[in-house]
Amino acid sequence: MDSAEVEFLAEKELVTIIPNFSLDKIYLIGGDLGPFNPGLPVEVPLWLAINLKQRQKCRVIPPEWMDVEKLEEIRDQERKEETFTPMPSPYYMELTKLLLNHASDNIPKADEIRTLIKDTWDTRIAKLRVSADSFVKQQEAHAKLDNLTLMEINTAGAFLTQALNHMYKLRTNLHPGESAPSQDF
Amino acid sequence: MTEETDFTQQDSDGGSEEVVLTPAELIGKLEQAWLNEKFSPELLENKCEIVECVIEQLDHMIEKFFPHVLEKEKTRSKGEPSILSPEEFAFAKEYMANIETYLKTVALRHMPPNLQKVDLLRSVPKPDLDSYVFLRVKERQENILVEPETDEQREYVIDLEEGSQHLIRYKTIAPLVASGAVQLI
């Protein structure tokens, strides 16, 4: 899966915006949106929020977890714990990137937030590397990865699953007496 | 209120069943079917009304595993739902015929007479059901057997909690994907 596809899934997340136009309720396949009234906050999916912001038709309200103190707490907790801490949103990476790229004027202390998120991401990816390493060394058959977000799984996942598949084949081929057909991809 | 849409399905006897889905549910199902098909090592059950949008993925899979897919179709008994829609089945048969003609014209014709047959079932790789996949649990499952990877390990059972995420071999959880109890990610 590409990062772009993960981002596509993330764009369904709801964010609050303040439109500067008015529009009656619209009925889309994925659900109803609106009505939109200037100055009144309304929840819309991220893809629409970004689009409206680019056309200068709204102001974006950052999610309540996108705040320097909150993110500092999360980053510190991530560094302390050996396991993965639950993140405030399953799409924290994509939300931060899109909102900081397109609506940084609506987000206080945007640069600090960027750094904090990057630090948290780096810590989590490092933990993921360590745990993948021990998974492979101990030849585990199963792993539980509850608090990982899709973007993190996707970053490490393709390589990890292919490596595990190869190892499995090498292992099972050590026992030629088994009923494995001669050509098994 | 969001409108509800009727989707009329034809089942294998030619009778019809009406399944009423809201458009939002349909998009959700489409996404689930897309993700499951994308990450699964084998071809999954056909979802008639939503398959148009997943057609490219399926074409690729059919091309990769075509003799095994057709073999499976042949041995499928009357009552079970078909893995391929009529259009897909036609595509698979045509593809097979084309490949056979191609191999014959390009290479086989020039080989010694007793070597001019090719057994596609044996030469084309089978879907690797032992691949590792990531999944998210939608419905709680109990007592899923995890097979050991090495000779020293013994098999053990795990429970799959709703909302948890796991990394495991496809073969163990294949029926759960078909039933919708887990979602591949």
Tab-separated table of C-alpha atoms in Angstrom:
chain	number	residue	atom	x	y	z
A	1	MET	CA	0.000	0.000	0.000
A	2	ASP	CA	1.335	3.434	-0.840
A	3	SER	CA	1.526	6.215	1.723
A	4	ALA	CA	-0.786	8.070	-0.637
A	5	GLU	CA	-3.426	5.389	-0.145
A	6	VAL	CA	-3.091	5.597	3.632
A	7	GLU	CA	-3.484	9.343	3.330
A	8	PHE	CA	-6.611	8.755	1.242
A	9	LEU	CA	-8.110	6.740	4.082
A	10	ALA	CA	-7.057	9.398	6.591
A	11	GLU	CA	-8.894	12.080	4.633
A	12	LYS	CA	-12.208	10.701	5.848
A	13	GLU	CA	-11.452	11.892	9.382
A	14	LEU	CA	-13.681	14.748	10.537
A	15	VAL	CA	-12.279	18.182	11.389
A	16	THR	CA	-14.010	21.388	12.426
A	17	ILE	CA	-13.969	24.378	10.118
A	18	ILE	CA	-15.463	27.848	10.140
A	19	PRO	CA	-16.771	28.616	6.653
A	20	ASN	CA	-17.066	32.114	5.254
A	21	PHE	CA	-19.876	31.222	2.863
A	22	SER	CA	-23.322	29.791	3.186
A	23	LEU	CA	-24.710	26.682	1.623
A	24	ASP	CA	-27.635	24.400	2.336
A	25	LYS	CA	-27.114	20.847	3.479
A	26	ILE	CA	-25.494	18.697	0.786
A	27	TYR	CA	-26.238	15.020	0.359
A	28	LEU	CA	-23.143	13.066	-0.602
A	29	ILE	CA	-22.769	9.316	-1.014
A	30	GLY	CA	-20.641	9.081	2.107
A	31	GLY	CA	-23.101	11.033	4.279
A	32	ASP	CA	-24.751	14.418	4.711
A	33	LEU	CA	-22.693	17.606	5.122
A	34	GLY	CA	-23.625	21.014	6.375
A	35	PRO	CA	-25.544	23.266	6.287
A	36	PHE	CA	-22.794	25.887	6.074
A	37	ASN	CA	-23.246	29.328	7.621
A	38	PRO	CA	-20.536	31.985	7.769
A	39	GLY	CA	-18.917	32.145	11.175
A	40	LEU	CA	-20.517	28.982	12.515
A	41	PRO	CA	-18.306	25.932	13.103
A	42	VAL	CA	-19.212	22.770	11.232
A	43	GLU	CA	-17.636	19.313	11.020
A	44	VAL	CA	-16.491	18.110	7.622
A	45	PRO	CA	-14.170	15.376	6.360
A	46	LEU	CA	-10.518	16.372	6.042
A	47	TRP	CA	-10.526	16.198	2.245
A	48	LEU	CA	-13.249	18.831	2.072
A	49	ALA	CA	-11.635	21.004	4.733
A	50	ILE	CA	-8.347	21.092	2.799
A	51	ASN	CA	-10.129	21.845	-0.447
A	52	LEU	CA	-12.150	24.693	1.052
A	53	LYS	CA	-9.077	26.102	2.767
A	54	GLN	CA	-7.153	26.094	-0.502
A	55	ARG	CA	-9.963	28.072	-2.083
A	56	GLN	CA	-9.901	30.417	0.922
A	57	LYS	CA	-13.454	29.568	1.857
A	58	CYS	CA	-12.891	28.621	5.457
A	59	ARG	CA	-10.715	28.671	8.544
A	60	VAL	CA	-9.590	25.372	10.042
A	61	ILE	CA	-9.822	24.663	13.763
A	62	PRO	CA	-6.988	22.301	14.788
A	63	PRO	CA	-8.103	19.154	16.656
A	64	GLU	CA	-7.830	19.559	20.420
A	65	TRP	CA	-4.871	17.165	20.642
A	66	MET	CA	-2.838	19.264	18.172
A	67	ASP	CA	-1.497	21.433	20.970
A	68	VAL	CA	2.096	21.864	22.160
A	69	GLU	CA	1.602	20.715	25.763
A	70	LYS	CA	-0.515	17.721	24.870
A	71	LEU	CA	1.984	16.604	22.245
A	72	GLU	CA	4.897	17.092	24.634
A	73	GLU	CA	3.159	14.800	27.114
A	74	ILE	CA	2.591	12.205	24.424
A	75	ARG	CA	6.163	12.394	23.208
A	76	ASP	CA	7.541	12.009	26.732
A	77	GLN	CA	5.297	9.090	27.458
A	78	GLU	CA	6.318	7.413	24.218
A	79	ARG	CA	9.965	7.769	25.171
A	80	LYS	CA	9.370	6.392	28.653
A	81	GLU	CA	7.327	3.323	27.808
A	82	GLU	CA	8.666	0.314	25.990
A	83	THR	CA	5.300	-0.484	24.514
A	84	PHE	CA	3.361	1.723	22.123
A	85	THR	CA	1.162	4.400	23.681
A	86	PRO	CA	-2.280	4.919	22.184
A	87	MET	CA	-2.183	7.944	19.911
A	88	PRO	CA	-4.857	10.662	20.008
A	89	SER	CA	-5.886	9.835	16.471
A	90	PRO	CA	-5.293	6.750	14.327
A	91	TYR	CA	-4.188	9.154	11.606
A	92	TYR	CA	-2.120	11.615	13.634
A	93	MET	CA	0.713	11.707	11.095
A	94	GLU	CA	-1.457	12.398	8.063
A	95	LEU	CA	-3.649	14.934	9.860
A	96	THR	CA	-0.643	16.889	11.094
A	97	LYS	CA	1.063	16.863	7.730
A	98	LEU	CA	-1.982	17.966	5.756
A	99	LEU	CA	-3.114	20.590	8.229
A	100	LEU	CA	0.357	22.029	8.726
A	101	ASN	CA	0.951	22.155	4.977
A	102	HIS	CA	-2.312	23.818	4.045
A	103	ALA	CA	-3.586	25.568	7.153
A	104	SER	CA	-0.554	26.439	9.241
A	105	ASP	CA	-1.855	29.967	9.688
A	106	ASN	CA	-4.785	28.544	11.652
A	107	ILE	CA	-2.582	26.476	13.949
A	108	PRO	CA	-0.702	28.114	16.809
A	109	LYS	CA	3.008	27.171	17.183
A	110	ALA	CA	2.966	25.171	13.974
A	111	ASP	CA	6.735	24.610	13.866
A	112	GLU	CA	6.911	23.245	17.393
A	113	ILE	CA	4.066	20.911	16.635
A	114	ARG	CA	5.857	19.691	13.546
A	115	THR	CA	8.985	18.919	15.582
A	116	LEU	CA	7.067	17.198	18.376
A	117	ILE	CA	5.178	14.973	15.976
A	118	LYS	CA	8.373	14.090	14.155
A	119	ASP	CA	10.077	13.156	17.447
A	120	THR	CA	7.153	10.970	18.468
A	121	TRP	CA	7.107	9.319	15.037
A	122	ASP	CA	10.848	8.611	15.198
A	123	THR	CA	10.552	7.034	18.645
A	124	ARG	CA	7.668	4.830	17.543
A	125	ILE	CA	9.392	3.702	14.356
A	126	ALA	CA	12.515	2.856	16.336
A	127	LYS	CA	10.404	0.750	18.711
A	128	LEU	CA	8.788	-0.918	15.737
A	129	ARG	CA	12.202	-1.811	14.323
A	130	VAL	CA	13.300	-3.323	17.627
A	131	SER	CA	10.129	-5.330	18.006
A	132	ALA	CA	10.260	-6.573	14.398
A	133	ASP	CA	13.828	-7.623	15.029
A	134	SER	CA	12.908	-9.658	18.105
A	135	PHE	CA	9.878	-11.107	16.303
A	136	VAL	CA	12.176	-12.455	13.642
A	137	LYS	CA	14.931	-13.607	16.023
A	138	GLN	CA	12.543	-15.526	18.229
A	139	GLN	CA	10.659	-16.833	15.194
A	140	GLU	CA	7.302	-15.910	16.631
A	141	ALA	CA	4.191	-16.965	14.808
A	142	HIS	CA	1.944	-14.107	15.816
A	143	ALA	CA	2.209	-10.516	17.025
A	144	LYS	CA	-0.303	-8.176	18.599
A	145	LEU	CA	0.169	-4.562	17.506
A	146	ASP	CA	-2.708	-2.679	19.029
A	147	ASN	CA	-1.626	0.908	19.315
A	148	LEU	CA	0.107	1.166	15.970
A	149	THR	CA	-1.366	3.456	13.354
A	150	LEU	CA	-1.891	2.400	9.762
A	151	MET	CA	0.848	4.683	8.454
A	152	GLU	CA	3.419	3.085	10.783
A	153	ILE	CA	2.322	-0.441	9.906
A	154	ASN	CA	2.466	0.471	6.248
A	155	THR	CA	5.975	1.950	6.515
A	156	ALA	CA	7.496	-1.205	7.959
A	157	GLY	CA	4.909	-3.735	6.874
A	158	ALA	CA	5.636	-4.531	3.249
A	159	PHE	CA	9.266	-5.346	3.878
A	160	LEU	CA	8.521	-7.229	7.092
A	161	THR	CA	5.859	-9.479	5.578
A	162	GLN	CA	7.995	-10.316	2.567
A	163	ALA	CA	10.965	-11.142	4.779
A	164	LEU	CA	8.785	-13.343	7.005
A	165	ASN	CA	7.360	-15.116	3.956
A	166	HIS	CA	10.836	-15.921	2.664
A	167	MET	CA	11.956	-17.156	6.060
A	168	TYR	CA	8.913	-19.354	6.335
A	169	LYS	CA	9.657	-20.926	2.972
A	170	LEU	CA	13.287	-21.525	3.876
A	171	ARG	CA	12.223	-23.112	7.156
A	172	THR	CA	9.591	-25.400	5.714
A	173	ASN	CA	11.925	-26.510	2.940
A	174	LEU	CA	14.317	-27.867	5.544
A	175	HIS	CA	11.935	-30.813	5.866
A	176	PRO	CA	11.653	-32.244	2.342
A	177	GLY	CA	9.654	-35.257	3.573
A	178	GLU	CA	6.546	-33.069	3.959
A	179	SER	CA	3.889	-32.959	1.285
A	180	ALA	CA	5.006	-29.682	-0.231
A	181	PRO	CA	4.631	-29.574	-4.035
A	182	SER	CA	7.872	-28.990	-5.858
A	183	GLN	CA	6.884	-25.568	-7.124
A	184	ASP	CA	5.403	-23.460	-4.404
A	185	PHE	CA	5.891	-19.737	-4.727
B	1	MET	CA	-32.106	12.087	5.478
B	2	THR	CA	-29.751	10.161	3.268
B	3	GLU	CA	-31.554	8.274	0.545
B	4	GLU	CA	-31.451	4.540	0.582
B	5	THR	CA	-30.627	2.715	-2.619
B	6	ASP	CA	-31.800	-0.696	-3.730
B	7	PHE	CA	-29.194	-2.999	-5.126
B	8	THR	CA	-30.692	-6.002	-6.865
B	9	GLN	CA	-28.463	-9.044	-6.775
B	10	GLN	CA	-28.689	-12.042	-9.059
B	11	ASP	CA	-27.803	-15.256	-7.305
B	12	SER	CA	-26.620	-18.354	-9.109
B	13	ASP	CA	-30.138	-19.698	-9.801
B	14	GLY	CA	-31.146	-16.586	-11.690
B	15	GLY	CA	-33.613	-15.479	-9.000
B	16	SER	CA	-33.135	-12.038	-7.511
B	17	GLU	CA	-32.717	-10.759	-3.971
B	18	GLU	CA	-32.999	-7.174	-2.911
B	19	VAL	CA	-30.404	-5.916	-0.509
B	20	VAL	CA	-31.035	-2.435	0.768
B	21	LEU	CA	-27.845	-0.531	1.578
B	22	THR	CA	-27.352	3.126	2.265
B	23	PRO	CA	-24.822	4.664	-0.114
B	24	ALA	CA	-22.500	5.299	2.837
B	25	GLU	CA	-22.605	1.607	3.788
B	26	LEU	CA	-21.874	0.709	0.195
B	27	ILE	CA	-18.779	2.876	0.163
B	28	GLY	CA	-17.717	1.308	3.444
B	29	LYS	CA	-18.166	-2.178	2.002
B	30	LEU	CA	-16.304	-1.208	-1.130
B	31	GLU	CA	-13.407	0.012	0.944
B	32	GLN	CA	-13.367	-3.146	3.048
B	33	ALA	CA	-13.519	-5.350	-0.023
B	34	TRP	CA	-10.726	-3.307	-1.622
B	35	LEU	CA	-8.439	-3.564	1.405
B	36	ASN	CA	-9.099	-7.261	1.983
B	37	GLU	CA	-8.469	-8.129	-1.639
B	38	LYS	CA	-5.339	-5.975	-1.721
B	39	PHE	CA	-3.656	-7.669	1.200
B	40	SER	CA	-4.931	-11.197	0.789
B	41	PRO	CA	-2.590	-13.729	-0.868
B	42	GLU	CA	-5.498	-15.488	-2.567
B	43	LEU	CA	-8.618	-14.548	-4.478
B	44	LEU	CA	-11.570	-13.874	-2.148
B	45	GLU	CA	-15.320	-14.254	-2.673
B	46	ASN	CA	-16.854	-12.030	-5.331
B	47	LYS	CA	-19.017	-9.102	-4.162
B	48	CYS	CA	-21.211	-8.577	-7.210
B	49	GLU	CA	-22.401	-5.046	-6.916
B	50	ILE	CA	-19.187	-3.500	-5.736
B	51	VAL	CA	-16.720	-5.421	-7.835
B	52	GLU	CA	-16.664	-2.980	-10.774
B	53	CYS	CA	-14.518	-0.646	-8.773
B	54	VAL	CA	-12.118	-3.370	-7.672
B	55	ILE	CA	-11.748	-4.814	-11.170
B	56	GLU	CA	-8.166	-3.773	-11.731
B	57	GLN	CA	-6.904	-5.497	-8.587
B	58	LEU	CA	-8.743	-8.646	-9.556
B	59	ASP	CA	-7.403	-8.640	-13.097
B	60	HIS	CA	-3.905	-8.551	-11.728
B	61	MET	CA	-4.547	-11.432	-9.342
B	62	ILE	CA	-6.261	-13.524	-11.990
B	63	GLU	CA	-3.354	-13.023	-14.332
B	64	LYS	CA	-0.952	-14.149	-11.649
B	65	PHE	CA	-2.786	-17.291	-10.568
B	66	PHE	CA	-5.080	-18.129	-13.456
B	67	PRO	CA	-4.852	-21.946	-13.783
B	68	HIS	CA	-5.483	-22.416	-10.062
B	69	VAL	CA	-8.419	-20.054	-10.101
B	70	LEU	CA	-10.056	-21.913	-12.971
B	71	GLU	CA	-9.374	-25.261	-11.304
B	72	LYS	CA	-11.039	-24.036	-8.131
B	73	GLU	CA	-14.069	-22.891	-10.118
B	74	LYS	CA	-14.364	-26.273	-11.796
B	75	THR	CA	-14.347	-28.139	-8.499
B	76	ARG	CA	-16.765	-25.757	-6.809
B	77	SER	CA	-20.063	-27.499	-6.044
B	78	LYS	CA	-23.399	-26.100	-7.183
B	79	GLY	CA	-24.634	-24.519	-3.970
B	80	GLU	CA	-21.517	-22.551	-3.028
B	81	PRO	CA	-21.172	-18.957	-4.198
B	82	SER	CA	-18.843	-18.446	-7.109
B	83	ILE	CA	-15.473	-16.829	-6.535
B	84	LEU	CA	-15.648	-15.205	-9.959
B	85	SER	CA	-18.450	-13.201	-11.522
B	86	PRO	CA	-19.495	-14.272	-15.036
B	87	GLU	CA	-17.390	-11.500	-16.572
B	88	GLU	CA	-14.354	-12.444	-14.522
B	89	PHE	CA	-14.774	-16.108	-15.398
B	90	ALA	CA	-14.914	-15.241	-19.086
B	91	PHE	CA	-11.829	-13.067	-18.675
B	92	ALA	CA	-9.961	-15.880	-16.909
B	93	LYS	CA	-10.823	-18.430	-19.595
B	94	GLU	CA	-9.853	-16.052	-22.373
B	95	TYR	CA	-6.611	-15.196	-20.644
B	96	MET	CA	-5.801	-18.893	-20.250
B	97	ALA	CA	-6.516	-19.587	-23.914
B	98	ASN	CA	-4.370	-16.630	-24.939
B	99	ILE	CA	-1.444	-17.711	-22.771
B	100	GLU	CA	-1.604	-21.257	-24.112
B	101	THR	CA	-1.635	-20.030	-27.688
B	102	TYR	CA	1.209	-17.641	-26.951
B	103	LEU	CA	3.421	-20.288	-25.340
B	104	LYS	CA	2.679	-22.690	-28.160
B	105	THR	CA	3.439	-20.235	-30.928
B	106	VAL	CA	6.503	-18.677	-29.373
B	107	ALA	CA	8.258	-21.660	-27.814
B	108	LEU	CA	6.556	-25.033	-27.669
B	109	ARG	CA	6.268	-25.549	-31.373
B	110	HIS	CA	10.051	-25.518	-31.679
B	111	MET	CA	10.642	-28.135	-29.031
B	112	PRO	CA	10.961	-31.902	-29.538
B	113	PRO	CA	7.513	-33.507	-30.027
B	114	ASN	CA	7.307	-35.252	-26.673
B	115	LEU	CA	7.964	-32.015	-24.779
B	116	GLN	CA	5.286	-29.915	-26.415
B	117	LYS	CA	2.738	-29.929	-23.613
B	118	VAL	CA	2.801	-27.543	-20.703
B	119	ASP	CA	0.969	-28.259	-17.480
B	120	LEU	CA	-0.140	-24.804	-16.396
B	121	LEU	CA	-1.395	-26.015	-13.040
B	122	ARG	CA	2.074	-27.140	-12.099
B	123	SER	CA	4.150	-24.434	-13.705
B	124	VAL	CA	2.264	-21.324	-12.582
B	125	PRO	CA	2.873	-20.549	-8.888
B	126	LYS	CA	-0.006	-21.114	-6.472
B	127	PRO	CA	-1.287	-18.345	-4.210
B	128	ASP	CA	0.882	-18.349	-1.109
B	129	LEU	CA	-1.585	-18.883	1.701
B	130	ASP	CA	1.237	-18.891	4.216
B	131	SER	CA	1.997	-15.217	3.663
B	132	TYR	CA	1.957	-12.978	6.675
B	133	VAL	CA	-0.745	-10.320	6.825
B	134	PHE	CA	-1.733	-7.480	9.133
B	135	LEU	CA	-5.318	-7.421	10.309
B	136	ARG	CA	-7.742	-5.487	12.500
B	137	VAL	CA	-10.436	-7.401	14.388
B	138	LYS	CA	-14.043	-6.347	13.774
B	139	GLU	CA	-15.816	-9.123	15.707
B	140	ARG	CA	-14.352	-10.808	18.740
B	141	GLN	CA	-13.022	-14.302	18.054
B	142	GLU	CA	-11.986	-16.904	20.584
B	143	ASN	CA	-9.526	-19.750	20.433
B	144	ILE	CA	-7.728	-19.072	17.213
B	145	LEU	CA	-4.990	-21.654	16.838
B	146	VAL	CA	-1.499	-20.287	16.130
B	147	GLU	CA	0.767	-22.881	14.567
B	148	PRO	CA	4.379	-23.072	15.691
B	149	GLU	CA	7.130	-21.783	13.459
B	150	THR	CA	9.912	-24.014	14.709
B	151	ASP	CA	10.013	-27.561	15.956
B	152	GLU	CA	10.760	-26.496	19.519
B	153	GLN	CA	7.631	-24.373	19.778
B	154	ARG	CA	4.231	-25.767	20.387
B	155	GLU	CA	0.959	-24.477	19.024
B	156	TYR	CA	-1.075	-22.165	21.222
B	157	VAL	CA	-4.452	-20.429	21.133
B	158	ILE	CA	-5.188	-16.739	21.214
B	159	ASP	CA	-8.344	-14.692	21.513
B	160	LEU	CA	-8.867	-11.809	19.100
B	161	GLU	CA	-10.321	-8.787	20.877
B	162	GLU	CA	-12.508	-6.395	18.964
B	163	GLY	CA	-10.483	-3.438	17.689
B	164	SER	CA	-7.096	-5.058	18.225
B	165	GLN	CA	-4.502	-5.403	15.459
B	166	HIS	CA	-2.325	-8.425	14.690
B	167	LEU	CA	0.363	-9.831	12.411
B	168	ILE	CA	-0.196	-13.474	11.571
B	169	ARG	CA	-0.072	-16.010	8.736
B	170	TYR	CA	-2.976	-15.752	6.283
B	171	LYS	CA	-3.934	-19.428	6.385
B	172	THR	CA	-5.047	-19.327	10.026
B	173	ILE	CA	-7.459	-16.447	9.578
B	174	ALA	CA	-8.624	-16.929	5.976
B	175	PRO	CA	-12.197	-17.939	6.934
B	176	LEU	CA	-12.462	-14.869	9.165
B	177	VAL	CA	-11.681	-12.584	6.240
B	178	ALA	CA	-14.389	-14.273	4.163
B	179	SER	CA	-16.940	-13.860	6.943
B	180	GLY	CA	-16.014	-10.220	7.584
B	181	ALA	CA	-14.904	-10.814	11.177
B	182	VAL	CA	-11.476	-9.309	10.488
B	183	GLN	CA	-10.256	-6.599	8.134
B	184	LEU	CA	-6.859	-6.802	6.403
B	185	ILE	CA	-4.759	-3.633	6.701
